[in-house]
Coordinates of C-alpha atoms in Angstrom, one line a residue:
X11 CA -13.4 -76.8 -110.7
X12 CA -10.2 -75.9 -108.4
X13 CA -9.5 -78.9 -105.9
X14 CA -9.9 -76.9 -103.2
X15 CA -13.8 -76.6 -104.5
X16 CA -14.1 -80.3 -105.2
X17 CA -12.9 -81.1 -101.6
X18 CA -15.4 -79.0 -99.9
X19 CA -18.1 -80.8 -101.9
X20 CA -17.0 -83.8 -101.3
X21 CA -16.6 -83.5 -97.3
X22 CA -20.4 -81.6 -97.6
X23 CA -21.6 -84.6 -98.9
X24 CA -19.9 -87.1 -96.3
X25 CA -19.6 -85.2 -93.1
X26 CA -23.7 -84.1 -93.7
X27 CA -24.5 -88.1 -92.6
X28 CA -22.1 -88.0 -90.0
X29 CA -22.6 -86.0 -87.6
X30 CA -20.6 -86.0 -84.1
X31 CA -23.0 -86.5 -81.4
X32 CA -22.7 -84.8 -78.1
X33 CA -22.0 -86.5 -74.8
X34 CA -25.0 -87.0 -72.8
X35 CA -26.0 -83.8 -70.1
X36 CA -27.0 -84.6 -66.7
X37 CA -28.6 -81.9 -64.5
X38 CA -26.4 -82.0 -62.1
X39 CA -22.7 -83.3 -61.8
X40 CA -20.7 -83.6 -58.9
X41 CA -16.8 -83.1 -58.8
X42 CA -15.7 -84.8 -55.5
X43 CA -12.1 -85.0 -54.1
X44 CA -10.4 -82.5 -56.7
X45 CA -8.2 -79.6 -56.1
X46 CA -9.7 -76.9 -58.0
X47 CA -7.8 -74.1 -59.0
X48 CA -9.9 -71.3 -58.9
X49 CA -7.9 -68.2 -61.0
X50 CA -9.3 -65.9 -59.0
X51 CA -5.6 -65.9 -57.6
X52 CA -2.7 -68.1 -57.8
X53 CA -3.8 -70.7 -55.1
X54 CA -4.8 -74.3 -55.0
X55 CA -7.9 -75.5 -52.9
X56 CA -7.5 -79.1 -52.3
X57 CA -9.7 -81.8 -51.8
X58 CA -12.8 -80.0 -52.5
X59 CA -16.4 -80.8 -54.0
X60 CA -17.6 -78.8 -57.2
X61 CA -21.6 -79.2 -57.7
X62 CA -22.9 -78.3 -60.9
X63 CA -26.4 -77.7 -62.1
X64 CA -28.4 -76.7 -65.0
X65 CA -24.6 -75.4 -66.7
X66 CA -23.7 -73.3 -63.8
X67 CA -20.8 -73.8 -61.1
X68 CA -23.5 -74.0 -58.2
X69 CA -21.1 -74.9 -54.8
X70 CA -17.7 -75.3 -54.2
X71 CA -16.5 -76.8 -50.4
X72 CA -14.1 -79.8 -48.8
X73 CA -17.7 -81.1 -47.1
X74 CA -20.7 -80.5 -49.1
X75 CA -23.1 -82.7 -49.8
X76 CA -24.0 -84.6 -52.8
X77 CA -27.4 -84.5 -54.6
X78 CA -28.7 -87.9 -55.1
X79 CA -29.2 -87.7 -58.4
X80 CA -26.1 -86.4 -59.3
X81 CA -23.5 -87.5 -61.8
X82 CA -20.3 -88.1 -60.0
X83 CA -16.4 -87.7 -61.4
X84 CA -14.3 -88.6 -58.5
X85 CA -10.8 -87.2 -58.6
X86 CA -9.8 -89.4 -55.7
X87 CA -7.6 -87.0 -54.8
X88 CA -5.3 -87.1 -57.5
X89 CA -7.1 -85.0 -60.3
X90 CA -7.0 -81.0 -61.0
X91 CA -10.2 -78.9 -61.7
X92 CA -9.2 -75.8 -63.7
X93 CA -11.6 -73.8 -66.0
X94 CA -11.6 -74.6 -69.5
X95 CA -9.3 -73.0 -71.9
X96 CA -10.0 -70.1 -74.5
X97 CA -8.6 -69.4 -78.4
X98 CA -9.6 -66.0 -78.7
X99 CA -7.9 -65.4 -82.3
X100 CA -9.4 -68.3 -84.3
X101 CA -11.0 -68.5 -88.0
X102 CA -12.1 -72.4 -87.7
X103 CA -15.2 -72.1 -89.2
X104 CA -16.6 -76.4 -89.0
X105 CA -18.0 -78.6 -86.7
X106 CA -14.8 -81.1 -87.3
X107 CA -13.0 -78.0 -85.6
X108 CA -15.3 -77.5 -82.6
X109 CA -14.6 -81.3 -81.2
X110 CA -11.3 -80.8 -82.4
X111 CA -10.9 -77.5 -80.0
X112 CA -13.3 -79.3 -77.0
X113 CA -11.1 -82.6 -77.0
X114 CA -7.7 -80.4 -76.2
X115 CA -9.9 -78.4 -73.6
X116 CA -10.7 -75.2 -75.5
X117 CA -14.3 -74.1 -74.1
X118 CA -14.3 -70.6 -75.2
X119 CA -13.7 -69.4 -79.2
X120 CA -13.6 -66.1 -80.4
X121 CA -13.8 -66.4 -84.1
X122 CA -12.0 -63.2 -85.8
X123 CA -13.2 -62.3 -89.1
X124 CA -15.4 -63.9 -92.1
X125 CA -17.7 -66.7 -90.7
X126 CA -19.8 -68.0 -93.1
X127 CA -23.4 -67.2 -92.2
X128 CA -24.2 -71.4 -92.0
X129 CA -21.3 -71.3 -89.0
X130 CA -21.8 -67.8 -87.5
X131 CA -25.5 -68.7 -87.3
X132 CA -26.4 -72.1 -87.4
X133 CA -23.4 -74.0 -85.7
X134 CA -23.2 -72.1 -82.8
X135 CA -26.4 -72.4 -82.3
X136 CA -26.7 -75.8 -82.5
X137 CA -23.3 -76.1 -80.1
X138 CA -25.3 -73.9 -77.5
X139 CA -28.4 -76.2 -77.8
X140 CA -26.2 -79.1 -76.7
X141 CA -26.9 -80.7 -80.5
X142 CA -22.8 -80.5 -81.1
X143 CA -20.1 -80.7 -79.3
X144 CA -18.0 -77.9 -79.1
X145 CA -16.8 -74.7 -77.0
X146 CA -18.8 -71.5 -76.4
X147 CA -18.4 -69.6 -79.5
X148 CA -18.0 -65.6 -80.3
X149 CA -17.8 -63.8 -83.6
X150 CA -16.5 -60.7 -85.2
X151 CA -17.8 -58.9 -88.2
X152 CA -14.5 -58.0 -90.2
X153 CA -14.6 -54.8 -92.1
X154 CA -11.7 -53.1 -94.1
X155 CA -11.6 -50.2 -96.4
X156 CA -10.1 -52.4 -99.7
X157 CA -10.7 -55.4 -101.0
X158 CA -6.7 -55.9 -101.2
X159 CA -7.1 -59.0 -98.9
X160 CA -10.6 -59.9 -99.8
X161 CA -12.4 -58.6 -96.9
X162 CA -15.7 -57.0 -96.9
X163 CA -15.0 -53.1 -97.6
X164 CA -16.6 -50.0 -96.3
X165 CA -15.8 -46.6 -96.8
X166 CA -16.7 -43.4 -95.1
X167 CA -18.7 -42.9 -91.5
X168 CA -22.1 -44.4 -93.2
X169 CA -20.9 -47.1 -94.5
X170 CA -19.5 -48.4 -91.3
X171 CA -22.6 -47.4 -89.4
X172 CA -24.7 -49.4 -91.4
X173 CA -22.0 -52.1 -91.0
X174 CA -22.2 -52.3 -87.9
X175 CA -25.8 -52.4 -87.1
X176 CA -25.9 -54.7 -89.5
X177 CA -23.4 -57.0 -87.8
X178 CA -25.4 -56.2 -84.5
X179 CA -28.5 -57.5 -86.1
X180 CA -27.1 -60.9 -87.3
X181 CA -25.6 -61.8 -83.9
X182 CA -22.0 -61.2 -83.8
X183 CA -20.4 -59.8 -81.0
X184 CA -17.8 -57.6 -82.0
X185 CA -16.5 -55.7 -85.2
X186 CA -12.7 -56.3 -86.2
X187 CA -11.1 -53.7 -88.0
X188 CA -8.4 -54.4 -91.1
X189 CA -5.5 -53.0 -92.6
X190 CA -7.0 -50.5 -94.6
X191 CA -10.2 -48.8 -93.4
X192 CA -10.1 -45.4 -93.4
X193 CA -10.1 -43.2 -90.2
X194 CA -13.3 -41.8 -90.4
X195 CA -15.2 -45.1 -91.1
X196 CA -12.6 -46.2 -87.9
X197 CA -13.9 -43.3 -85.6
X198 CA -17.9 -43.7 -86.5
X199 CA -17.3 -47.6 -85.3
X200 CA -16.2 -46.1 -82.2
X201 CA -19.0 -43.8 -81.7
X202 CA -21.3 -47.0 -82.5
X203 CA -19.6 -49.0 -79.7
X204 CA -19.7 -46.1 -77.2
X205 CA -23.4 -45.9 -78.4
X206 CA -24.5 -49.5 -77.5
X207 CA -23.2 -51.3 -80.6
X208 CA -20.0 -53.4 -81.1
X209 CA -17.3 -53.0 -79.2
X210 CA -13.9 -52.7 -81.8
X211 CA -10.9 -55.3 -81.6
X212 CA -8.5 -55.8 -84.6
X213 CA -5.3 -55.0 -86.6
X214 CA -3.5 -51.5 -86.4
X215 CA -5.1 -49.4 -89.6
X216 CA -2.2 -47.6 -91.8
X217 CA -4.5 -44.7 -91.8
X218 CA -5.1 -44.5 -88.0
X219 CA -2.3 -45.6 -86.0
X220 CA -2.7 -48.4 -83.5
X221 CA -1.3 -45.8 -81.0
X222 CA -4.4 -43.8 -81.6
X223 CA -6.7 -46.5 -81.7
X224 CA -6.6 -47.4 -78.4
X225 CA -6.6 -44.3 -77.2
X226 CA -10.5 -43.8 -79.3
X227 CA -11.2 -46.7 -77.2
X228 CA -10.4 -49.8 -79.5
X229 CA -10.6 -52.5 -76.9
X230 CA -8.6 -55.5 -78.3
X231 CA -5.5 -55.2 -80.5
X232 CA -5.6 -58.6 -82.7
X233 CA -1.7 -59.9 -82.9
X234 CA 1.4 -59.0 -80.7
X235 CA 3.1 -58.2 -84.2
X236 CA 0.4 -55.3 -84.6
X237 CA 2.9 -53.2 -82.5
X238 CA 5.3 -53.6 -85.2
X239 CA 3.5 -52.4 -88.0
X240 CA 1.5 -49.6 -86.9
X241 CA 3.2 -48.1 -83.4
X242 CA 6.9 -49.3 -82.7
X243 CA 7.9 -47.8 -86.5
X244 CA 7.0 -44.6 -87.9
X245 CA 4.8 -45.1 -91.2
X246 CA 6.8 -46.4 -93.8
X247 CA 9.8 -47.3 -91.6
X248 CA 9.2 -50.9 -91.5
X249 CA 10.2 -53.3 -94.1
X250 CA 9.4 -57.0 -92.6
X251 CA 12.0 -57.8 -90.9
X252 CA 14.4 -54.7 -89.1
X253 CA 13.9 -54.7 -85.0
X254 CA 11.9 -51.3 -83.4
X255 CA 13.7 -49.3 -80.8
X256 CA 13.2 -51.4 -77.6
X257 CA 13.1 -47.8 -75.7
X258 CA 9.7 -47.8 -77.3
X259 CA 8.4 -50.7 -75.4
X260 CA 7.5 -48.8 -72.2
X261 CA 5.6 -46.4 -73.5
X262 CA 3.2 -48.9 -75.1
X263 CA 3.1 -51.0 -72.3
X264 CA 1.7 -47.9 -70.7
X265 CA -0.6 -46.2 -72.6
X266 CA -2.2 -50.0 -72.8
X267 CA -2.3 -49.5 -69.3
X268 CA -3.5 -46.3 -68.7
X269 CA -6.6 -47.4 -71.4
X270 CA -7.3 -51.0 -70.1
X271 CA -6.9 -52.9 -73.9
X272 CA -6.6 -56.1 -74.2
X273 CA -4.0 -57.4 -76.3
X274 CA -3.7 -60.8 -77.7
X275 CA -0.3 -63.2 -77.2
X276 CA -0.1 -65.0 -80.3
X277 CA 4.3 -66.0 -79.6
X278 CA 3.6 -69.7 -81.0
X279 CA 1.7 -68.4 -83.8
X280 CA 4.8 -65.8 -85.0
X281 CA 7.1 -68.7 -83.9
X282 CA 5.7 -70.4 -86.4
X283 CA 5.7 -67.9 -89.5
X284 CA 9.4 -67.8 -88.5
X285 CA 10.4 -71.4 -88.7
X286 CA 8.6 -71.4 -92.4
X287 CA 10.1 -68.0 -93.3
X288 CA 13.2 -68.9 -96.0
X289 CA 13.0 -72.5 -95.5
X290 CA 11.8 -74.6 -97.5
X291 CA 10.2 -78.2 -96.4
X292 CA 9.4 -76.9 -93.3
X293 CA 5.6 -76.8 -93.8
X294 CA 5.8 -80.1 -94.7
X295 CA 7.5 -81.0 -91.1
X296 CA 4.0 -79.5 -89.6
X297 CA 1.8 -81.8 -92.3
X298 CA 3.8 -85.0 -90.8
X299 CA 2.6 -84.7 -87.3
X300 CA 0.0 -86.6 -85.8
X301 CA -2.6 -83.4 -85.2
X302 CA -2.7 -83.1 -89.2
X303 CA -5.0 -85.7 -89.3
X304 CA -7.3 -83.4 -87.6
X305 CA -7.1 -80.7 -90.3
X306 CA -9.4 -80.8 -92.9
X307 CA -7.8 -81.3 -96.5
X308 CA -8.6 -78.3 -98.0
X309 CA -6.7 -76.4 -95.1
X310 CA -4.0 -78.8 -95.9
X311 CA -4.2 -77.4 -99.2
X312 CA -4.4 -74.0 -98.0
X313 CA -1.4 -74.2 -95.6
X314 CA 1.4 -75.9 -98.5
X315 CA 0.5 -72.3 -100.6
X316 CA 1.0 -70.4 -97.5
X317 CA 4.1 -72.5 -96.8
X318 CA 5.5 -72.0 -100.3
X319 CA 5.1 -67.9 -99.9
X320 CA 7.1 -67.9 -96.6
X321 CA 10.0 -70.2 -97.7
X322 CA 10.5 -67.9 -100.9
X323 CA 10.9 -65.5 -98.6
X324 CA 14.4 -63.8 -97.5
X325 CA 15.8 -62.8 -94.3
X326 CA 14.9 -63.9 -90.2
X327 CA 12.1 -63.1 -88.4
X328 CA 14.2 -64.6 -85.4
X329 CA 15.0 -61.0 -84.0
X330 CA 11.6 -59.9 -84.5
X331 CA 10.1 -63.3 -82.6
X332 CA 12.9 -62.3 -79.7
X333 CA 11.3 -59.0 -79.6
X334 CA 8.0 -59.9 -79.6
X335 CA 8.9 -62.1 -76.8
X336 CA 10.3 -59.2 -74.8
X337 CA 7.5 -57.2 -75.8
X338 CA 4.7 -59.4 -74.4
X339 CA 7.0 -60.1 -71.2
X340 CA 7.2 -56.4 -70.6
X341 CA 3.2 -56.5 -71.0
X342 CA 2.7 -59.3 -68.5
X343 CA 5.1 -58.2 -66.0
X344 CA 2.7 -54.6 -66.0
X345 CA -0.3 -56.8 -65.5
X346 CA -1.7 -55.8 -68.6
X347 CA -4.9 -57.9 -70.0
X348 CA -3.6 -60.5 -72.3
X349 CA -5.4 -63.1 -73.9
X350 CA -4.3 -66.2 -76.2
X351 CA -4.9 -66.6 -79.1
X352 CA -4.0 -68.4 -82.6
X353 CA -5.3 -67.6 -85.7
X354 CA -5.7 -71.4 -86.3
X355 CA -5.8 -72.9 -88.7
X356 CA -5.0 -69.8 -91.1
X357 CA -1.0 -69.9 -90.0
X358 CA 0.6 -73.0 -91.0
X359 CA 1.5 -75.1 -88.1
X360 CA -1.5 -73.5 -86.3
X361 CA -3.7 -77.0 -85.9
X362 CA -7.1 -76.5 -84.5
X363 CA -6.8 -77.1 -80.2
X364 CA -3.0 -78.3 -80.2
X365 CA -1.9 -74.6 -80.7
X366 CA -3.4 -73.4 -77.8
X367 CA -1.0 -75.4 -75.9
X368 CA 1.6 -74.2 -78.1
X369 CA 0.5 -70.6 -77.3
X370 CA 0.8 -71.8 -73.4
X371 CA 4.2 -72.8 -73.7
X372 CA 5.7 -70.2 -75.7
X373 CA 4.5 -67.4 -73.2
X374 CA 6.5 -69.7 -70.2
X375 CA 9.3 -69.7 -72.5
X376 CA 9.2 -65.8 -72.9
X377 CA 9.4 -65.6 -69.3
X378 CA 5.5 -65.5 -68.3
X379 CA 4.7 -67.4 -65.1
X380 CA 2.7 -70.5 -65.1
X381 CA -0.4 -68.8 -63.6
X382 CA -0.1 -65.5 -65.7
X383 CA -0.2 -67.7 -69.0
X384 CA -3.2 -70.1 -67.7
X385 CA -4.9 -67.0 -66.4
X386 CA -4.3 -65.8 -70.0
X387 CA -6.2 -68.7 -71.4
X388 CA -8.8 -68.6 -68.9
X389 CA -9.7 -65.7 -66.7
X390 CA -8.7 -62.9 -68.9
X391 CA -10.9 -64.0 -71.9
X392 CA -13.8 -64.3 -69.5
X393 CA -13.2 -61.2 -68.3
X394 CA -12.9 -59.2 -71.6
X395 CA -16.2 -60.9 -72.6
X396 CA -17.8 -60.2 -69.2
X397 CA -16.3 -56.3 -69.7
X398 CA -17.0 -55.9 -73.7
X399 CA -20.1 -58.3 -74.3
X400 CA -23.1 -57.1 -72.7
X401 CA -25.3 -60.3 -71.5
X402 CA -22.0 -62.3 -71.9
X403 CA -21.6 -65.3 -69.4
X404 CA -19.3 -65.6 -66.7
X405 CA -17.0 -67.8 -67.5
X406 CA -13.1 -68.6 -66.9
X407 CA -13.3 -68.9 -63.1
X408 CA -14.3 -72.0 -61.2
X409 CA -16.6 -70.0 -58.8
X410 CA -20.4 -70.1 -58.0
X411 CA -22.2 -68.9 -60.8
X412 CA -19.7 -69.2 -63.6
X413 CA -20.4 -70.9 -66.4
X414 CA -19.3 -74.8 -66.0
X415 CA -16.5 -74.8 -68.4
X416 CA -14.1 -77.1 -66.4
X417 CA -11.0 -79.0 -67.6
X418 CA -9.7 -82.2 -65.2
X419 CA -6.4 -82.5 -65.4
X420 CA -3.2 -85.5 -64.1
X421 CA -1.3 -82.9 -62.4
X422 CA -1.3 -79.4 -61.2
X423 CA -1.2 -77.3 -64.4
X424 CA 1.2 -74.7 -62.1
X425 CA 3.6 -77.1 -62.0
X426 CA 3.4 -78.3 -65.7
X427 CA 0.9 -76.7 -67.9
X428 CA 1.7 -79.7 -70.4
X429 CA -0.7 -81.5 -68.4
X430 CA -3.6 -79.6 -70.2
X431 CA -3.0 -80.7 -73.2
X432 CA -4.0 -84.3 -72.0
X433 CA -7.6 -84.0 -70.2
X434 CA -8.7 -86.3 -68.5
X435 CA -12.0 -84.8 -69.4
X436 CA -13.4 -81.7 -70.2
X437 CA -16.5 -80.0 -69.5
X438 CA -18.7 -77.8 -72.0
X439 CA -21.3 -75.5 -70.8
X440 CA -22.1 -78.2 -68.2
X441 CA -22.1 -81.5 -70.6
X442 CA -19.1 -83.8 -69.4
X443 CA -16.7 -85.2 -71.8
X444 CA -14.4 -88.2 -70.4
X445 CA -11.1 -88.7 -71.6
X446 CA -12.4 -91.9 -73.5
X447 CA -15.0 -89.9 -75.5
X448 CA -12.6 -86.9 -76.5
X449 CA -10.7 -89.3 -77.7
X450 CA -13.3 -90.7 -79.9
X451 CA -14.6 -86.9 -80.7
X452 CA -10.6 -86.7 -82.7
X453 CA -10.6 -89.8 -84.1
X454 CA -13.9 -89.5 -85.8
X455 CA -12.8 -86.2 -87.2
X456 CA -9.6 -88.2 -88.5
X457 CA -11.5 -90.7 -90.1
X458 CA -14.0 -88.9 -92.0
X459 CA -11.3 -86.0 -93.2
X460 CA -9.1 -89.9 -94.5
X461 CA -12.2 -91.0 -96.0
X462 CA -12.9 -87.8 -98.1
X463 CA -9.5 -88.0 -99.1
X464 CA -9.6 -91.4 -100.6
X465 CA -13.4 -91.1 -102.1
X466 CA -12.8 -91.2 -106.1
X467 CA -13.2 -87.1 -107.3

């Protein structure tokens, strides 16, 4: 038995008579004496009352009055009302993860590929029946056309058909497309989104062309780094590491444009490939900080292979992350729809939550304002859902009839989006989560992944 197997069984056993328990959901909760920002634009309103009822943003005014039997969270004037954050490149697949993601204020997941059925079914539902804590969370069925990487493969237009509808009929919400399916299976996905199926996000496809793609009507390209490997260099052109033409970068900020995709601004996540790439120990640096006590073992596991495999590696990626950051500048200067996202915990250094504030940062230190970054952590992902998830809930606004996904924060996030990464509570769906019991939420998690650690195997 590998010890990757004998930890899983081991945390089965313990975390199955542990369960986190939810905070406690009132009908209706009452924000008084906030300043909310909205992200409907870049504008504070100040001192104002947020009512919430049943989940739902119901009012938001400086004089409105308070239902009696209201929960109230006074912000005395000194607290920030945003809307609650969203990962929409994640494969964290546990309930440890959910309170892990809700105590750093992520309310929205979009998981991207290879769910088990016990997460992709059961946990989410039990997270939208209020029976664990944890964000909203949406799934893609990942196809490929090889099983090079592992993946589930299909071949041919009626094998991705029955894919999707398949995929359609378990409840996911999108299909992701990998490195290797074929163009025809590629184009009959299409036709099944255009149809009423499953929109298409993903990877560029050697075979396709992440140019042409989104031109078929792809609607979400996975990575920033996709541009790299199957649009800024001609097929078989790229060997890792060498830098694109930047002359190229306008014309894919453009034909984004001119086809409304979505792309996803994972700089922290690349960031961090880079610092591992060639160097050895510097993995380890990631397993030393605090968050790693939040990771559960067998990802720790999981992340000192990875980290071996970059630091035998040769070369810089430091051009190519300068590039990137140029590239996704150039994207957010055209206004283009882009969305954060992770890929925790896959990517060492990627912990669970915490790298959505890394994501935050690296964007303002690529030149992204403070509003374009949060907006792409909030109001773009609700909108892509809104636009590509039929029956999808509002959400990533704080406006009447938006879900009530809320984060409270010390200070205006415009001035210092650092101060999201400290909440002083967060709200889920409508169920409030104070500071005090986030903080239990994480250290729950860091007890039970010690303890697994330390039972006898």
């Amino acid at each position: 038995m590998s010890l990757r197997r004998a930890f899983h069984i081991v945390l089965s056993s313990l975390l199955a008579a542990s369960a986190i328990v939810p905070a406690a959901h009132a009908a209706t909760v009452a924000f008084v004496r906030v300043h909310v920002l909205p992200m409907d634009s870049e504008r504070v309103l100040r001192d104002q009352t947020v009512i919430v009822e049943d989940g739902r943003i119901r009012a938001i005014g400086p004089d409105l009055r308070v239902p009696a039997d209201a929960q109230v969270i006074d912000g005395a004037g000194q607290a920030w009302l945003s809307p609650g954050l969203a990962d929409m490149h994640t494969h964290s697949d546990s309930r440890q993860d959910m309170a892990v993601y809700l105590a750093h204020g992520v309310t929205t997941l979009l998981h991207m590929g290879e769910a088990p059925t016990a997460f992709a079914v059961k946990t989410r539902a039990a997270i939208e029946r209020g029976e664990l804590p944890g964000p909203r969370v949406y799934a893609a069925f990942m196809v490929d056309g090889s099983n090079r990487y592992g993946h589930l493969a299909v071949r041919g237009a009626a094998q991705a058909r029955a894919a999707a509808e398949l995929a359609q009929a378990n409840g996911f919400d999108f299909i992701k497309v990998y490195n290797d399916l074929d163009a025809t299976a590629f184009d009959a996905l299409i036709a099944a989104g255009n149809d009423g199926g499953l929109k298409v996000i993903g990877h560029g496809l050697s075979a396709v062309g992440l140019e042409r793609q989104v031109a078929a009507g792809q609607v979400a390209v996975a990575h920033a780094e996709e541009f790299f490997y199957s649009w800024l260099f001609r097929p078989g052109d790229d060997d890792g590491i060498a830098l694109p033409d930047p002359a190229r970068i306008d014309a894919v900020v453009a034909s984004l444009k001119r086809h409304g995709t979505y792309a996803t601004a994972d700089l922290a996540t690349y960031a961090a490939v880079a610092s591992q790439w060639g160097q050895a120990g510097a993995t380890e640096a990631y397993l030393k900080q605090t968050q790693a006590g939040w990771l559960a073992p067998e990802e720790r596991l999981e992340w000192r292979r990875r980290g071996d495999a970059y630091a035998a590696r040769t070369g810089t990626l430091a051009p190519r992350l300068a590039f990137l950051q140029r590239l996704v500048a150039a994207m957010a200067a055209a206004d283009l729809p882009l969305m954060t996202g992770t890929d925790a915990p896959v990517v060492p250094g990627m912990f669970p939550g915490a790298a959505l504030h890394a994501q935050l940062a690296a964007l303002e230190a690529a030149g992204v304002s403070r509003y374009r970054a949060l907006r792409a952590a909030t109001r773009t992902p609700g909108d892509f859902i809104a636009q590509h998830r039929p029956g999808g809930d509002r959400s990533g606004r704080v406006a009447p009839g938006y879900r009530a996904d809320l984060l409270l924060s010390a200070s205006d996030p415009l001035d210092d989006l650092a101060t999201l990464a400290q909440p002083l509570g967060v709200m889920a769906q409508g169920r409030w989560y104070p500071r005090a019991r986030l903080r239990e939420l994480t250290a729950q998690v860091a007890d039970e992944y010690s303890n697994a650690c330390a039972r006898p195997r």
